[in-house]
Amino acid sequence: MFSFLHYLIISISILKHSTTLAQKNSGTVSIDATLTAGDKAFSWLSSSGDFALGFQQLSDNKDLFLLAIWFNKLPERTVVWSAETPNNPTRKGSKLKLTADRGLLLTDPRNQELWNSDPIISQVDMAIFNDTGNFVLVNRNSEKIWESFSHPTDTLLPTQVLEKGDVVSSRDSSTNFSRGRFQLFLLKDGNVVLDSINLPSEFTNANYYTSGTTNTNSSNPGKQLVFNESGSLYVLRENNEMFTLSGAENVSGADYYYRATLNFDGVFTKYSHPKNPTMENSWSAVWSIPDNICIKSFVFGSSGACGYNRICRLNVDKRPVCECPRGFSLLDADDEYRGCKPNFLQSCEEETKSSADSLYTFQEIKDIDWPTGDYEVLQPYETDKCKETCLNDCMCAVAIFRNNTCWKKKLPLTNGRLDSNAEARAFIKVRKSDFPLENPSSSSQTKSQNVIIIAGSVLLGTSLFVNFLLLGGVSMGFFFIYKKRVTRPQSDREVSRFNLRCFTYKDLTDATDDFKEELGRGSFGIVYKGTLKDTNDQVAVKKLDRAFQDSEKEFKAEVNVIGHTHHKNLVRLLGFCEEGEQRLLVYEFMSNGTLAGFLFGDMRPSWNQRIQIAMGVARGLLYLHEECNTQIIHCDIKPQNILLDESYNARIADFGLAKHLLMNQSHTNTAIRGTKGYVAPEWFSNMPITVKVDVYSFGVLLLEIICCRRNVDVEIAAEEKAILVYWAYDCYTEGTLDVLVGSDMEAIEDMKSLERFLRVAIWCIQEDPSLRPSMKKVMLMLEGIVQVSAPPSPFLFGSII
Ligand SMILES: *[C@@H]1O[C@H](CO)[C@@H](O)[C@H](O)[C@H]1NC(C)=O
Ligand SMILES: *[C@@H]1O[C@H](CO)[C@@H](O)[C@H](O)[C@H]1NC(C)=O
Ligand SMILES: *[C@@H]1O[C@H](CO)[C@@H](O)[C@H](O)[C@H]1NC(C)=O
């Protein structure tokens, strides 16, 4: 589930750093005052300290700083304005100065001017930082000569007014503040519209929302878009009547912050956040337009909210969730909004040689449509003929069948969406070899048919309002997740598997020189080094132990699942072998060994390298948990199972194998597959095994990465230090982080990150699995996108380790 909304993390200590380090708190700034990016005095505060203007360090690039205004008292960093310049973010050492003749002046470390607030007509006397979040430059007569509210970026705040011709632009992504594709416009004719532009051009696609307050519709067109103090958003008409978009909130603005943000996915949302952050931890969406971006953003000449070749469905917060249909994979594994690429492109040459039906087949998905991708419509028609004509047409990527009509669609597929009213059956052309274990006649086994409605667990730990939304969503039937399944094994082996090689046992005895050089012993067997005789590629060959020997089908199913995973932080499976009793898996060889060797060796690796590795492991786990077709729980995350490639990227090994064991054994102690010291407490109780077991192990691993020592080290003389999870928590509560990392100066100098990482680790090792964050949240916290609140003691149930 998209996860800003759940995970109640209570008790947040208000940002100590920014309040103590920022300059004086009077809400005014005098001429010649300066701020320096990366410096201790990095912000100016509004009078009550609710807002800050200054330099925000970017989470994904520590050397870059964004000149911005943000909510200063909230645990999560919420930027509401940023200076619009191609050189924002800027480098460390850049300066912001308030000048009398140029207004705000941003210069780079070599004193080159990067940006200034607009040309101004009279001399600036001082700046007033209003507690509404408006940064105002005034002249000697106290007249406003420039204000941040007149130059909105992606967010409006209460008391802010948008004038005719003004625009609010989305940012590029959640972390990139460059201008994005979507805009909210108050047109000169009085209409408020949402539309998208085809960057880098200014070409505007058709509106996907309009308020209708134009001068052609009415003698009384809109004049301003107002976000008033009570949180009401309305179009003020020429005759001062109001056209309300979203009414006032009945909870007072004294207790809640409000903002209205055009999100990077095109949804304009009003959010509220309790001012007392101990009550709740995140922004709740209270209103948004359009009501369904997946359907409304569909316009010709644009990809829709999700990018090309996608399926868009609506999340509870009315924001889109984007998925690749079967047969497609993400263009950029790190960016789920950039669209998907087909796993193959059908050649039109090939058709002359062999008949299409031996090469291609269809995956059927119900209630999906790409309404703008047709190139041919056939009517009246039958389902089978519809499929056949698409199969034999090398241009055809998808056929949609509904009401005796057959639509043939070409690539790229645009504006894909889930549409339960459509009663459409989508037939997606796939290469047979990509789906070896799927029986084409049972292709109704596809993902979307396993839609289930979830309720229970998600209802815990969210705000009343979100719960209300959830219930509403459930009853309206648009809120669901896909139940993930192992695909059905097929009995024959007629096809070679998805980019996987099928090796003979002899191939592998040759490659490994009769299993001569042992690389390590993993959870399910021994790994040997080898060199493939035909390609000379170095490989790691894993000889599986008895676990899989009795079950050919399960083995194939698992291989198929693993073969479909592609991520830069996973070790890639190249092929497999099954002959008689023998089950072997062939992986790419990782030249820099295991993380255990790297961390616990003689040389302490650098802090930065360790941070990168921790991020890599988190990314890989996030992919396994939430992003690949079949959810994979690793069950045995530990430094021995993390390998390092030639560039020292972390690559998770040994995933996808544990499921088999989980399914076949009850949760008794014999089923515990994890490794002592890394396994979550629920393995020892009757609690269900979920992805949270991996989060626990990741927490332990993260502590080891921070401290460069093993979790359990009985050789350490001081007893209180022998078990890292206890000792780390002690050091955390006592504030002795320097002791924890020993003489690691790099870590000590990066105290903020160190503390953040430690907090994340302690959240992950909570004995109560429901308190542990999801990997998505872990990722956001590690990157510094979400602030990490102070974790409670992880040891609620007493010690088990
Ligand atoms: C702050 O903004 C509010 C609303 O626009 C205004 O009424 C108030 O006078 C401003 N305060 C200062 C100190 O300018
Ligand atoms: C943000 O996105 C823009 C446009 O995609 C790109 O040019 C820019 O390099 C990105 N900035 C950062 C800091 O990643
Ligand atoms: C804001 O607008 C609403 C109407 O939408 C009105 O009821 C409310 O009184 C206004 N609040 C203020 C402070 O003007």
PDB file of C-alpha atoms in Angstrom, residues 33-278:
ATOM      1  CA  ALA A  33      21.385  39.787   6.381  1.00  0.00           C
ATOM      2  CA  THR A  34      22.795  36.665   4.714  1.00  0.00           C
ATOM      3  CA  LEU A  35      22.325  32.918   4.820  1.00  0.00           C
ATOM      4  CA  THR A  36      24.892  30.422   3.596  1.00  0.00           C
ATOM      5  CA  ALA A  37      24.043  26.974   2.244  1.00  0.00           C
ATOM      6  CA  GLY A  38      25.531  24.307   4.481  1.00  0.00           C
ATOM      7  CA  ASP A  39      26.147  26.750   7.287  1.00  0.00           C
ATOM      8  CA  LYS A  40      24.847  26.682  10.831  1.00  0.00           C
ATOM      9  CA  ALA A  41      22.609  29.700  10.293  1.00  0.00           C
ATOM     10  CA  PHE A  42      20.753  28.341   7.347  1.00  0.00           C
ATOM     11  CA  SER A  43      17.279  29.807   7.749  1.00  0.00           C
ATOM     12  CA  TRP A  44      15.174  32.780   8.712  1.00  0.00           C
ATOM     13  CA  LEU A  45      12.031  32.067  10.715  1.00  0.00           C
ATOM     14  CA  SER A  46       8.569  33.542  10.718  1.00  0.00           C
ATOM     15  CA  SER A  47       7.616  35.156  14.022  1.00  0.00           C
ATOM     16  CA  SER A  48       6.170  32.069  15.681  1.00  0.00           C
ATOM     17  CA  GLY A  49       8.657  29.826  13.919  1.00  0.00           C
ATOM     18  CA  ASP A  50       6.013  27.953  11.913  1.00  0.00           C
ATOM     19  CA  PHE A  51       7.834  28.594   8.649  1.00  0.00           C
ATOM     20  CA  ALA A  52      11.452  28.890   7.666  1.00  0.00           C
ATOM     21  CA  LEU A  53      13.092  30.338   4.574  1.00  0.00           C
ATOM     22  CA  GLY A  54      16.565  29.196   3.762  1.00  0.00           C
ATOM     23  CA  PHE A  55      18.635  26.378   2.350  1.00  0.00           C
ATOM     24  CA  GLN A  56      17.296  22.839   2.479  1.00  0.00           C
ATOM     25  CA  GLN A  57      19.833  20.107   1.971  1.00  0.00           C
ATOM     26  CA  LEU A  58      18.645  17.683  -0.685  1.00  0.00           C
ATOM     27  CA  SER A  59      18.209  14.143   0.487  1.00  0.00           C
ATOM     28  CA  ASP A  60      19.629  12.451  -2.576  1.00  0.00           C
ATOM     29  CA  ASN A  61      22.580  14.757  -3.032  1.00  0.00           C
ATOM     30  CA  LYS A  62      24.116  16.100   0.148  1.00  0.00           C
ATOM     31  CA  ASP A  63      26.108  18.755  -1.686  1.00  0.00           C
ATOM     32  CA  LEU A  64      23.049  20.453  -3.110  1.00  0.00           C
ATOM     33  CA  PHE A  65      20.807  22.929  -1.345  1.00  0.00           C
ATOM     34  CA  LEU A  66      17.418  24.243  -2.300  1.00  0.00           C
ATOM     35  CA  LEU A  67      16.466  27.845  -1.581  1.00  0.00           C
ATOM     36  CA  ALA A  68      13.019  27.243  -0.170  1.00  0.00           C
ATOM     37  CA  ILE A  69      10.306  27.949   2.389  1.00  0.00           C
ATOM     38  CA  TRP A  70       9.130  25.002   4.481  1.00  0.00           C
ATOM     39  CA  PHE A  71       6.996  24.075   7.477  1.00  0.00           C
ATOM     40  CA  ASN A  72       9.536  24.367  10.211  1.00  0.00           C
ATOM     41  CA  LYS A  73       7.849  22.584  13.104  1.00  0.00           C
ATOM     42  CA  LEU A  74       6.827  19.399  11.383  1.00  0.00           C
ATOM     43  CA  PRO A  75       8.870  16.240  11.526  1.00  0.00           C
ATOM     44  CA  GLU A  76       8.631  15.664   7.803  1.00  0.00           C
ATOM     45  CA  ARG A  77      10.225  18.176   5.530  1.00  0.00           C
ATOM     46  CA  THR A  78       7.431  19.882   3.612  1.00  0.00           C
ATOM     47  CA  VAL A  79       8.638  22.501   1.158  1.00  0.00           C
ATOM     48  CA  VAL A  80       5.939  25.007   0.171  1.00  0.00           C
ATOM     49  CA  TRP A  81       7.916  27.349  -2.042  1.00  0.00           C
ATOM     50  CA  SER A  82      11.243  27.329  -3.828  1.00  0.00           C
ATOM     51  CA  ALA A  83      13.049  29.938  -5.853  1.00  0.00           C
ATOM     52  CA  GLU A  84      12.418  29.252  -9.493  1.00  0.00           C
ATOM     53  CA  THR A  85      15.749  29.212 -11.182  1.00  0.00           C
ATOM     54  CA  PRO A  86      17.565  26.671 -13.285  1.00  0.00           C
ATOM     55  CA  ASN A  87      20.325  26.823 -10.692  1.00  0.00           C
ATOM     56  CA  ASN A  88      18.159  25.856  -7.761  1.00  0.00           C
ATOM     57  CA  PRO A  89      19.271  23.564  -6.070  1.00  0.00           C
ATOM     58  CA  THR A  90      22.633  25.226  -5.615  1.00  0.00           C
ATOM     59  CA  ARG A  91      25.949  24.145  -4.218  1.00  0.00           C
ATOM     60  CA  LYS A  92      27.193  24.313  -0.673  1.00  0.00           C
ATOM     61  CA  GLY A  93      28.554  27.750   0.107  1.00  0.00           C
ATOM     62  CA  SER A  94      25.947  29.577  -1.962  1.00  0.00           C
ATOM     63  CA  LYS A  95      24.673  32.739  -0.306  1.00  0.00           C
ATOM     64  CA  LEU A  96      21.336  34.436   0.037  1.00  0.00           C
ATOM     65  CA  LYS A  97      21.441  38.112   0.877  1.00  0.00           C
ATOM     66  CA  LEU A  98      18.698  40.650   1.465  1.00  0.00           C
ATOM     67  CA  THR A  99      19.733  43.789  -0.423  1.00  0.00           C
ATOM     68  CA  ALA A 100      18.097  47.178  -0.600  1.00  0.00           C
ATOM     69  CA  ASP A 101      18.292  47.615  -4.347  1.00  0.00           C
ATOM     70  CA  ARG A 102      17.959  44.039  -5.656  1.00  0.00           C
ATOM     71  CA  GLY A 103      15.752  42.374  -3.059  1.00  0.00           C
ATOM     72  CA  LEU A 104      16.676  38.756  -2.350  1.00  0.00           C
ATOM     73  CA  LEU A 105      19.921  37.870  -4.074  1.00  0.00           C
ATOM     74  CA  LEU A 106      21.230  34.319  -4.480  1.00  0.00           C
ATOM     75  CA  THR A 107      24.877  33.891  -5.417  1.00  0.00           C
ATOM     76  CA  ASP A 108      27.039  30.824  -5.904  1.00  0.00           C
ATOM     77  CA  PRO A 109      30.213  30.175  -3.885  1.00  0.00           C
ATOM     78  CA  ARG A 110      32.237  32.244  -6.399  1.00  0.00           C
ATOM     79  CA  ASN A 111      29.868  35.175  -5.983  1.00  0.00           C
ATOM     80  CA  GLN A 112      28.181  34.724  -9.364  1.00  0.00           C
ATOM     81  CA  GLU A 113      24.564  35.800  -9.268  1.00  0.00           C
ATOM     82  CA  LEU A 114      22.119  32.916  -9.684  1.00  0.00           C
ATOM     83  CA  TRP A 115      18.756  34.456  -8.911  1.00  0.00           C
ATOM     84  CA  ASN A 116      17.097  37.523  -7.498  1.00  0.00           C
ATOM     85  CA  SER A 117      13.538  38.264  -6.517  1.00  0.00           C
ATOM     86  CA  ASP A 118      11.836  40.257  -9.258  1.00  0.00           C
ATOM     87  CA  PRO A 119      13.021  43.701 -10.281  1.00  0.00           C
ATOM     88  CA  ILE A 120      11.646  46.086  -7.720  1.00  0.00           C
ATOM     89  CA  ILE A 121      10.568  49.641  -8.088  1.00  0.00           C
ATOM     90  CA  SER A 122      11.584  51.103  -4.781  1.00  0.00           C
ATOM     91  CA  GLN A 123      14.273  50.377  -2.214  1.00  0.00           C
ATOM     92  CA  VAL A 124      13.702  47.513   0.171  1.00  0.00           C
ATOM     93  CA  ASP A 125      13.534  48.581   3.762  1.00  0.00           C
ATOM     94  CA  MET A 126      13.247  45.152   5.308  1.00  0.00           C
ATOM     95  CA  ALA A 127      11.597  41.768   4.937  1.00  0.00           C
ATOM     96  CA  ILE A 128       8.677  40.578   7.011  1.00  0.00           C
ATOM     97  CA  PHE A 129       8.192  36.847   7.296  1.00  0.00           C
ATOM     98  CA  ASN A 130       4.489  36.527   7.991  1.00  0.00           C
ATOM     99  CA  ASP A 131       3.320  33.530  10.012  1.00  0.00           C
ATOM    100  CA  THR A 132       1.108  32.571   7.107  1.00  0.00           C
ATOM    101  CA  GLY A 133       4.276  31.491   5.303  1.00  0.00           C
ATOM    102  CA  ASN A 134       4.431  34.609   3.143  1.00  0.00           C
ATOM    103  CA  PHE A 135       7.877  36.210   2.851  1.00  0.00           C
ATOM    104  CA  VAL A 136       7.293  39.898   2.102  1.00  0.00           C
ATOM    105  CA  LEU A 137       9.708  42.671   1.108  1.00  0.00           C
ATOM    106  CA  VAL A 138       8.474  46.105   2.126  1.00  0.00           C
ATOM    107  CA  ASN A 139       9.697  49.641   1.428  1.00  0.00           C
ATOM    108  CA  ARG A 140      10.046  52.533   3.841  1.00  0.00           C
ATOM    109  CA  ASN A 141       6.308  53.224   3.663  1.00  0.00           C
ATOM    110  CA  SER A 142       5.606  49.620   4.613  1.00  0.00           C
ATOM    111  CA  GLU A 143       4.261  48.911   1.149  1.00  0.00           C
ATOM    112  CA  LYS A 144       4.662  45.391  -0.191  1.00  0.00           C
ATOM    113  CA  ILE A 145       7.085  45.352  -3.090  1.00  0.00           C
ATOM    114  CA  TRP A 146       7.624  41.629  -3.455  1.00  0.00           C
ATOM    115  CA  GLU A 147       6.064  38.577  -1.775  1.00  0.00           C
ATOM    116  CA  SER A 148       6.582  34.851  -2.088  1.00  0.00           C
ATOM    117  CA  PHE A 149       2.784  34.360  -2.204  1.00  0.00           C
ATOM    118  CA  SER A 150       2.737  36.108  -5.594  1.00  0.00           C
ATOM    119  CA  HIS A 151       5.258  33.621  -6.959  1.00  0.00           C
ATOM    120  CA  PRO A 152       3.808  30.245  -6.018  1.00  0.00           C
ATOM    121  CA  THR A 153       5.560  27.026  -6.975  1.00  0.00           C
ATOM    122  CA  ASP A 154       3.509  23.881  -6.336  1.00  0.00           C
ATOM    123  CA  THR A 155       1.727  24.842  -3.110  1.00  0.00           C
ATOM    124  CA  LEU A 156      -0.847  27.360  -1.918  1.00  0.00           C
ATOM    125  CA  LEU A 157      -1.213  28.260   1.755  1.00  0.00           C
ATOM    126  CA  PRO A 158      -4.211  29.695   3.631  1.00  0.00           C
ATOM    127  CA  THR A 159      -4.599  33.458   2.918  1.00  0.00           C
ATOM    128  CA  GLN A 160      -2.829  33.030  -0.426  1.00  0.00           C
ATOM    129  CA  VAL A 161      -4.625  34.288  -3.521  1.00  0.00           C
ATOM    130  CA  LEU A 162      -4.043  33.342  -7.129  1.00  0.00           C
ATOM    131  CA  GLU A 163      -4.687  36.148  -9.627  1.00  0.00           C
ATOM    132  CA  LYS A 164      -5.684  35.851 -13.282  1.00  0.00           C
ATOM    133  CA  GLY A 165      -2.802  34.506 -15.337  1.00  0.00           C
ATOM    134  CA  ASP A 166      -1.072  32.991 -12.290  1.00  0.00           C
ATOM    135  CA  VAL A 167       0.023  29.401 -12.389  1.00  0.00           C
ATOM    136  CA  VAL A 168       0.906  26.719  -9.858  1.00  0.00           C
ATOM    137  CA  SER A 169       3.268  24.104 -11.325  1.00  0.00           C
ATOM    138  CA  SER A 170       3.870  20.609 -10.032  1.00  0.00           C
ATOM    139  CA  ARG A 171       7.407  19.555  -9.302  1.00  0.00           C
ATOM    140  CA  ASP A 172       9.170  16.878 -11.326  1.00  0.00           C
ATOM    141  CA  SER A 173       9.016  14.117  -8.709  1.00  0.00           C
ATOM    142  CA  SER A 174       8.708  13.776  -4.966  1.00  0.00           C
ATOM    143  CA  THR A 175      12.392  14.627  -4.548  1.00  0.00           C
ATOM    144  CA  ASN A 176      13.174  16.716  -7.606  1.00  0.00           C
ATOM    145  CA  PHE A 177      11.953  20.305  -7.337  1.00  0.00           C
ATOM    146  CA  SER A 178      12.328  21.196 -11.006  1.00  0.00           C
ATOM    147  CA  ARG A 179       9.173  22.175 -12.795  1.00  0.00           C
ATOM    148  CA  GLY A 180       7.030  19.153 -13.653  1.00  0.00           C
ATOM    149  CA  ARG A 181       4.373  18.358 -16.231  1.00  0.00           C
ATOM    150  CA  PHE A 182       1.221  19.542 -14.502  1.00  0.00           C
ATOM    151  CA  GLN A 183      -0.167  22.999 -13.861  1.00  0.00           C
ATOM    152  CA  LEU A 184      -3.069  24.714 -12.177  1.00  0.00           C
ATOM    153  CA  PHE A 185      -3.983  27.871 -14.013  1.00  0.00           C
ATOM    154  CA  LEU A 186      -6.337  30.756 -13.351  1.00  0.00           C
ATOM    155  CA  LEU A 187      -6.961  31.692 -16.960  1.00  0.00           C
ATOM    156  CA  LYS A 188      -7.582  35.252 -18.079  1.00  0.00           C
ATOM    157  CA  ASP A 189     -11.188  34.298 -18.807  1.00  0.00           C
ATOM    158  CA  GLY A 190     -11.751  33.442 -15.145  1.00  0.00           C
ATOM    159  CA  ASN A 191     -11.619  29.672 -15.469  1.00  0.00           C
ATOM    160  CA  VAL A 192      -9.551  27.541 -13.096  1.00  0.00           C
ATOM    161  CA  VAL A 193      -8.081  24.578 -14.980  1.00  0.00           C
ATOM    162  CA  LEU A 194      -5.702  21.700 -14.491  1.00  0.00           C
ATOM    163  CA  ASP A 195      -3.692  20.657 -17.509  1.00  0.00           C
ATOM    164  CA  SER A 196      -0.385  19.134 -18.488  1.00  0.00           C
ATOM    165  CA  ILE A 197       2.365  20.468 -20.700  1.00  0.00           C
ATOM    166  CA  ASN A 198       4.695  18.491 -22.918  1.00  0.00           C
ATOM    167  CA  LEU A 199       8.022  19.479 -21.394  1.00  0.00           C
ATOM    168  CA  PRO A 200      10.425  20.940 -22.360  1.00  0.00           C
ATOM    169  CA  SER A 201       7.999  22.717 -24.682  1.00  0.00           C
ATOM    170  CA  GLU A 202       5.143  24.799 -23.384  1.00  0.00           C
ATOM    171  CA  PHE A 203       2.603  22.909 -25.471  1.00  0.00           C
ATOM    172  CA  THR A 204      -0.472  22.506 -23.342  1.00  0.00           C
ATOM    173  CA  ASN A 205      -2.643  19.406 -23.512  1.00  0.00           C
ATOM    174  CA  ALA A 206      -6.393  19.607 -23.034  1.00  0.00           C
ATOM    175  CA  ASN A 207      -7.640  20.403 -19.529  1.00  0.00           C
ATOM    176  CA  TYR A 208      -8.444  17.525 -17.236  1.00  0.00           C
ATOM    177  CA  TYR A 209     -10.296  19.738 -14.803  1.00  0.00           C
ATOM    178  CA  THR A 210     -12.101  23.014 -15.224  1.00  0.00           C
ATOM    179  CA  SER A 211     -14.111  25.038 -12.717  1.00  0.00           C
ATOM    180  CA  GLY A 212     -16.400  26.401 -15.414  1.00  0.00           C
ATOM    181  CA  THR A 213     -16.215  29.945 -14.086  1.00  0.00           C
ATOM    182  CA  THR A 214     -15.458  31.429 -17.499  1.00  0.00           C
ATOM    183  CA  ASN A 215     -16.815  34.578 -19.017  1.00  0.00           C
ATOM    184  CA  THR A 216     -18.459  32.538 -21.783  1.00  0.00           C
ATOM    185  CA  ASN A 217     -20.437  30.436 -19.312  1.00  0.00           C
ATOM    186  CA  SER A 218     -21.456  33.242 -17.102  1.00  0.00           C
ATOM    187  CA  SER A 219     -21.730  36.960 -16.967  1.00  0.00           C
ATOM    188  CA  ASN A 220     -19.940  36.622 -13.708  1.00  0.00           C
ATOM    189  CA  PRO A 221     -16.549  35.065 -14.360  1.00  0.00           C
ATOM    190  CA  GLY A 222     -13.885  34.247 -11.810  1.00  0.00           C
ATOM    191  CA  LYS A 223     -11.504  36.930 -10.619  1.00  0.00           C
ATOM    192  CA  GLN A 224      -9.282  35.197  -8.055  1.00  0.00           C
ATOM    193  CA  LEU A 225      -8.640  31.752  -6.652  1.00  0.00           C
ATOM    194  CA  VAL A 226      -8.692  32.165  -2.871  1.00  0.00           C
ATOM    195  CA  PHE A 227      -7.446  29.833  -0.169  1.00  0.00           C
ATOM    196  CA  ASN A 228      -8.857  31.519   2.915  1.00  0.00           C
ATOM    197  CA  GLU A 229      -7.834  31.367   6.522  1.00  0.00           C
ATOM    198  CA  SER A 230     -10.357  28.662   7.409  1.00  0.00           C
ATOM    199  CA  GLY A 231      -9.025  26.395   4.693  1.00  0.00           C
ATOM    200  CA  SER A 232     -11.790  27.114   2.215  1.00  0.00           C
ATOM    201  CA  LEU A 233     -10.774  27.117  -1.464  1.00  0.00           C
ATOM    202  CA  TYR A 234     -13.013  29.082  -3.774  1.00  0.00           C
ATOM    203  CA  VAL A 235     -13.126  31.086  -6.970  1.00  0.00           C
ATOM    204  CA  LEU A 236     -14.076  34.648  -6.198  1.00  0.00           C
ATOM    205  CA  ARG A 237     -16.247  35.993  -9.007  1.00  0.00           C
ATOM    206  CA  GLU A 238     -16.259  39.517 -10.406  1.00  0.00           C
ATOM    207  CA  ASN A 239     -19.363  40.345  -8.357  1.00  0.00           C
ATOM    208  CA  ASN A 240     -17.671  38.937  -5.225  1.00  0.00           C
ATOM    209  CA  GLU A 241     -19.813  35.810  -5.099  1.00  0.00           C
ATOM    210  CA  MET A 242     -17.985  32.643  -4.246  1.00  0.00           C
ATOM    211  CA  PHE A 243     -17.760  29.492  -6.310  1.00  0.00           C
ATOM    212  CA  THR A 244     -16.609  26.996  -3.694  1.00  0.00           C
ATOM    213  CA  LEU A 245     -14.201  24.255  -4.661  1.00  0.00           C
ATOM    214  CA  SER A 246     -13.689  22.943  -1.151  1.00  0.00           C
ATOM    215  CA  GLY A 247     -15.440  24.276   1.914  1.00  0.00           C
ATOM    216  CA  ALA A 248     -13.918  25.475   5.147  1.00  0.00           C
ATOM    217  CA  GLU A 249     -12.658  22.821   7.530  1.00  0.00           C
ATOM    218  CA  ASN A 250     -14.545  22.631  10.778  1.00  0.00           C
ATOM    219  CA  VAL A 251     -11.366  22.071  12.713  1.00  0.00           C
ATOM    220  CA  SER A 252      -9.751  25.344  13.447  1.00  0.00           C
ATOM    221  CA  GLY A 253      -6.722  26.704  11.709  1.00  0.00           C
ATOM    222  CA  ALA A 254      -5.254  27.286  15.149  1.00  0.00           C
ATOM    223  CA  ASP A 255      -4.854  23.522  15.597  1.00  0.00           C
ATOM    224  CA  TYR A 256      -4.141  22.473  12.047  1.00  0.00           C
ATOM    225  CA  TYR A 257      -1.850  23.436   9.226  1.00  0.00           C
ATOM    226  CA  TYR A 258      -3.338  23.412   5.752  1.00  0.00           C
ATOM    227  CA  ARG A 259      -1.788  23.414   2.346  1.00  0.00           C
ATOM    228  CA  ALA A 260      -3.038  22.817  -1.185  1.00  0.00           C
ATOM    229  CA  THR A 261      -0.433  21.204  -3.385  1.00  0.00           C
ATOM    230  CA  LEU A 262      -0.396  20.276  -7.032  1.00  0.00           C
ATOM    231  CA  ASN A 263       1.322  16.904  -6.663  1.00  0.00           C
ATOM    232  CA  PHE A 264       3.858  15.731  -9.197  1.00  0.00           C
ATOM    233  CA  ASP A 265       1.315  13.176 -10.426  1.00  0.00           C
ATOM    234  CA  GLY A 266      -1.199  15.872 -11.369  1.00  0.00           C
ATOM    235  CA  VAL A 267      -3.609  15.642  -8.434  1.00  0.00           C
ATOM    236  CA  PHE A 268      -4.349  18.941  -6.701  1.00  0.00           C
ATOM    237  CA  THR A 269      -4.877  18.077  -3.045  1.00  0.00           C
ATOM    238  CA  LYS A 270      -5.784  19.967   0.088  1.00  0.00           C
ATOM    239  CA  TYR A 271      -3.971  18.514   3.083  1.00  0.00           C
ATOM    240  CA  SER A 272      -4.270  19.042   6.801  1.00  0.00           C
ATOM    241  CA  HIS A 273      -1.787  18.304   9.553  1.00  0.00           C
ATOM    242  CA  PRO A 274      -2.314  18.700  13.298  1.00  0.00           C
ATOM    243  CA  LYS A 275       0.007  21.373  14.617  1.00  0.00           C
ATOM    244  CA  ASN A 276       0.774  19.248  17.620  1.00  0.00           C
ATOM    245  CA  PRO A 277       2.746  16.531  15.908  1.00  0.00           C
ATOM    246  CA  THR A 278       2.422  14.051  18.753  1.00  0.00           C
TER     247      THR A 278
END
